[in-house]
Coordinates of C-alpha atoms in Angstrom, one line a residue:
M1 CA 0.1 0.0 -0.1
E2 CA 2.9 2.4 0.7
R3 CA 4.1 2.1 -2.8
D4 CA 0.7 2.4 -4.4
I5 CA 0.2 6.1 -2.6
T6 CA 3.3 7.9 -4.2
L7 CA 1.7 11.1 -5.5
G8 CA 3.6 13.9 -4.3
Q9 CA 6.6 11.7 -3.0
Y10 CA 9.6 13.1 -4.7
M11 CA 12.4 11.1 -6.2
R12 CA 16.0 12.3 -6.3
G13 CA 17.9 11.9 -9.5
E14 CA 19.2 13.7 -12.6
G15 CA 17.2 15.2 -15.4
L16 CA 16.6 18.4 -17.2
L17 CA 12.8 18.3 -16.0
R18 CA 14.1 18.7 -12.5
R19 CA 16.3 21.6 -13.1
L20 CA 13.5 23.7 -14.4
D21 CA 11.9 26.5 -12.2
P22 CA 9.0 25.3 -10.3
R23 CA 7.0 28.1 -11.6
C24 CA 7.8 27.1 -15.3
K25 CA 6.7 23.4 -14.4
L26 CA 3.4 24.5 -12.8
Y27 CA 2.6 26.5 -15.9
M28 CA 3.5 23.6 -18.1
I29 CA 1.4 21.1 -16.5
L30 CA -1.6 23.4 -16.1
V31 CA -1.5 24.2 -19.9
Y32 CA -0.9 20.4 -20.6
V33 CA -4.0 19.5 -18.4
I34 CA -6.2 22.1 -19.9
L35 CA -5.1 21.4 -23.7
T36 CA -5.6 17.6 -23.1
L37 CA -8.9 17.8 -21.6
L38 CA -9.9 20.1 -24.7
S39 CA -8.6 17.6 -27.1
G40 CA -11.0 15.6 -28.8
H41 CA -9.2 14.2 -31.9
P42 CA -6.7 11.3 -32.2
L43 CA -4.3 13.7 -33.9
A44 CA -4.3 16.1 -30.8
L45 CA -3.9 13.3 -28.4
G46 CA -1.0 11.7 -30.5
L47 CA 0.7 15.1 -29.9
G48 CA 0.0 14.9 -26.3
T49 CA 1.5 11.4 -26.0
L50 CA 4.8 12.8 -27.9
A51 CA 4.9 15.6 -25.2
L52 CA 4.4 13.0 -22.3
I53 CA 7.3 10.8 -23.7
A54 CA 9.5 13.9 -24.1
A55 CA 8.8 14.9 -20.4
W56 CA 9.6 11.3 -19.4
G57 CA 12.7 11.4 -21.3
M58 CA 13.8 14.7 -19.5
S59 CA 12.6 13.5 -16.1
G60 CA 15.1 10.8 -15.7
L61 CA 12.6 8.5 -14.1
P62 CA 12.2 4.7 -15.0
L63 CA 9.2 4.0 -16.9
L64 CA 8.2 1.2 -14.5
T65 CA 8.4 3.4 -11.6
I66 CA 5.9 5.7 -13.3
L67 CA 3.6 3.1 -14.1
W68 CA 3.7 1.5 -10.8
S69 CA 3.1 4.9 -9.2
A70 CA 0.0 5.5 -11.5
H71 CA -1.4 1.7 -11.5
G72 CA -3.9 2.2 -8.9
V73 CA -5.6 5.2 -10.3
L74 CA -5.4 3.6 -14.0
I75 CA -7.1 0.6 -12.7
M76 CA -10.0 2.5 -11.3
L77 CA -10.0 4.5 -14.5
V78 CA -10.3 1.3 -16.6
I79 CA -13.2 0.1 -14.4
S80 CA -15.0 3.4 -14.8
E81 CA -14.6 3.5 -18.4
L82 CA -15.8 -0.2 -18.8
F83 CA -19.0 1.2 -16.9
S84 CA -19.2 4.1 -19.5
L85 CA -19.6 1.6 -22.4
I86 CA -23.1 1.1 -21.1
W87 CA -24.3 4.3 -22.6
M88 CA -21.3 5.8 -24.6
P89 CA -19.9 4.4 -28.0
V90 CA -16.6 2.5 -27.9
D91 CA -14.5 5.1 -29.6
A92 CA -15.7 8.0 -27.1
V93 CA -14.6 5.6 -24.2
L94 CA -11.3 5.0 -25.8
L95 CA -10.5 8.6 -26.5
S96 CA -11.7 9.5 -22.8
F97 CA -9.3 6.7 -21.3
W98 CA -6.6 8.1 -23.6
R99 CA -6.9 11.7 -22.5
L100 CA -7.3 10.9 -18.7
S101 CA -4.4 8.6 -18.9
L102 CA -2.1 11.2 -20.4
I103 CA -3.1 13.6 -17.6
I104 CA -2.4 10.9 -14.9
L105 CA 0.9 9.9 -16.0
M106 CA 2.0 13.6 -16.7
S107 CA 0.9 14.4 -13.0
V108 CA 2.9 11.6 -11.8
I109 CA 6.1 12.8 -13.6
F110 CA 5.6 16.4 -12.2
S111 CA 5.2 15.2 -8.5
K112 CA 8.3 12.9 -8.6
T113 CA 10.5 15.6 -10.0
T114 CA 9.4 18.6 -8.0
E115 CA 9.9 18.7 -4.4
P116 CA 6.7 19.8 -2.2
R117 CA 8.7 22.9 -0.9
D118 CA 9.3 24.0 -4.6
I119 CA 5.7 23.4 -5.4
L120 CA 4.6 25.7 -2.6
D121 CA 7.3 28.4 -3.7
G122 CA 6.0 28.1 -7.2
L123 CA 2.4 28.4 -6.2
R124 CA 3.4 31.4 -4.2
D125 CA 5.3 33.4 -6.8
G126 CA 3.7 32.2 -10.1
F127 CA -0.1 32.2 -9.2
P128 CA -2.4 35.0 -7.5
I129 CA -3.2 32.7 -4.6
G130 CA -2.5 33.2 -0.8
E131 CA 0.1 31.9 1.4
G132 CA -2.4 29.6 3.2
A133 CA -3.8 28.1 0.1
A134 CA -0.3 27.2 -1.1
M135 CA 0.8 25.8 2.2
S136 CA -2.4 23.8 2.3
L137 CA -1.8 22.3 -1.2
A138 CA 2.0 21.4 -0.3
I139 CA 1.0 19.8 2.9
A140 CA -1.6 17.6 1.3
L141 CA 0.8 16.7 -1.3
D142 CA 3.3 15.5 1.4
F143 CA 0.6 13.6 3.6
L144 CA -0.3 11.2 0.6
P145 CA 2.9 9.2 1.0
R146 CA 2.2 9.3 5.1
L147 CA -1.2 8.0 4.6
G148 CA 0.2 4.8 2.5
R149 CA 2.9 4.2 5.1
E150 CA 0.3 4.4 7.9
M151 CA -2.1 2.0 6.0
E152 CA 0.7 -0.4 5.5
R153 CA 1.5 -0.6 9.3
L154 CA -1.9 -1.1 10.1
K155 CA -2.3 -3.9 7.8
V156 CA 0.8 -5.5 9.1
A157 CA -0.5 -5.1 12.6
A158 CA -4.1 -6.4 11.7
A159 CA -2.2 -9.4 9.9
S160 CA -0.5 -10.5 12.8
R161 CA -3.6 -10.9 14.7
G162 CA -4.9 -13.2 11.9
A163 CA -6.6 -11.0 9.4
L164 CA -6.3 -12.0 5.8
Y165 CA -5.8 -9.4 3.1
D166 CA -4.4 -11.4 0.2
E167 CA -7.0 -13.9 0.0
G168 CA -10.4 -14.2 -1.4
T169 CA -12.1 -12.0 -4.2
I170 CA -11.3 -8.3 -4.6
F171 CA -14.5 -7.6 -3.0
A172 CA -13.8 -9.5 0.0
R173 CA -10.4 -8.0 0.3
A174 CA -11.9 -4.6 -0.1
K175 CA -14.5 -5.5 2.8
Q176 CA -11.6 -6.5 5.1
T177 CA -9.9 -3.3 4.5
I178 CA -12.9 -0.9 5.6
P179 CA -12.4 -1.5 9.4
L180 CA -8.7 0.1 8.9
L181 CA -10.2 3.3 7.7
V182 CA -11.2 4.5 11.3
P183 CA -7.8 4.0 12.9
L184 CA -6.3 5.3 9.6
F185 CA -8.2 8.7 9.9
R186 CA -7.7 9.0 13.6
S187 CA -3.8 8.7 12.8
T188 CA -4.0 11.2 10.1
L189 CA -6.0 13.7 12.4
R190 CA -3.3 13.4 15.2
S191 CA -0.5 13.9 12.7
A192 CA -2.4 16.9 11.3
G193 CA -2.9 18.1 14.8
G194 CA 0.8 17.8 15.8
L195 CA 1.8 19.7 12.5
A196 CA -0.6 22.5 13.4
D197 CA 0.7 22.7 16.8
A198 CA 4.2 22.9 15.5
M199 CA 3.5 25.6 12.9
D200 CA 1.9 27.7 15.7
L201 CA 4.9 27.3 18.1
R202 CA 7.2 28.6 15.2
G203 CA 5.1 31.6 14.8
Y204 CA 3.7 30.8 11.3
N205 CA 1.3 33.3 10.0
A206 CA -0.3 32.8 6.5
G207 CA -0.7 36.5 6.2
V208 CA 2.9 37.5 6.3
K209 CA 5.0 37.5 3.4
R210 CA 7.9 35.0 3.7
T211 CA 11.4 35.2 2.6
R212 CA 13.6 32.6 1.1
M213 CA 17.3 31.9 1.2
V214 CA 17.3 31.1 -2.7
P215 CA 14.8 33.3 -4.4
L216 CA 13.4 31.8 -7.5
K217 CA 14.9 33.0 -10.9
Y218 CA 14.3 32.1 -14.5
H219 CA 17.2 30.6 -16.6
K220 CA 17.5 30.2 -20.4
R221 CA 16.3 26.7 -20.1
D222 CA 13.0 27.9 -18.5
Y223 CA 12.4 30.3 -21.2
A224 CA 13.0 27.5 -23.8
A225 CA 10.5 25.4 -21.9
L226 CA 7.9 28.1 -21.9
L227 CA 8.6 28.7 -25.8
I228 CA 7.9 25.1 -26.3
I229 CA 4.7 24.8 -24.4
L230 CA 3.4 28.2 -26.1
A231 CA 4.1 26.5 -29.6
Y232 CA 2.4 23.4 -28.3
T233 CA -0.8 25.4 -27.3
V234 CA -0.8 27.0 -30.7
V235 CA -0.5 23.8 -32.4
I236 CA -3.2 22.2 -30.4
V237 CA -5.5 25.1 -30.8
M238 CA -5.1 25.3 -34.5
L239 CA -5.9 21.6 -34.6
R240 CA -9.1 22.2 -32.7
I241 CA -10.0 24.8 -35.4
V242 CA -9.1 22.9 -38.4
L243 CA -10.6 19.4 -37.1

């Protein structure tokens, strides 16, 4: 379970994508998600797939790591799309699955190549949002891996008392997991309370402008990345107009 919930869990490594300014990466992922949602033609989605492959090549992440991190969400997506076949044609369902899969995989690449601290700085400096909202989002991303670790600890403790989580049908295993949700949320609330107390003791105030030791600064590679995403936007918009 710990390995399943890895969204927001930064992985150290090398790659051009890691060296980009966090504001630039936030702009890129936002534009990519919007354009992918608006893309309804296979050619536009094909360009989105090429963009995903390029991002993966610049991330330095193993392909299996990306797929494993997203496999839980992809399985739920497959199940939901299968239900959509009841009232939607096959081609529409396939395009929907293609579109959402691109967004999920690109989000995994973004989260694994950007530290939560950098996401906070990028949100604070790159978007007109408050300090409190940016901090809340960064903390939420950091809490996801913690939930996975806590869930794994609870499953091990329950298994030592005779609970079986690897046997039976998927519905039986899901039913056995439900009793773990109460102690999981209790532990999460306890951790959140401890974090809030620690921030209060350090005098954190969302209304005060924070300073940083290393201010964000655009470099040539960031401007080049912005020009590439601008060109990608123009191409996708033109395809939508023409097709």
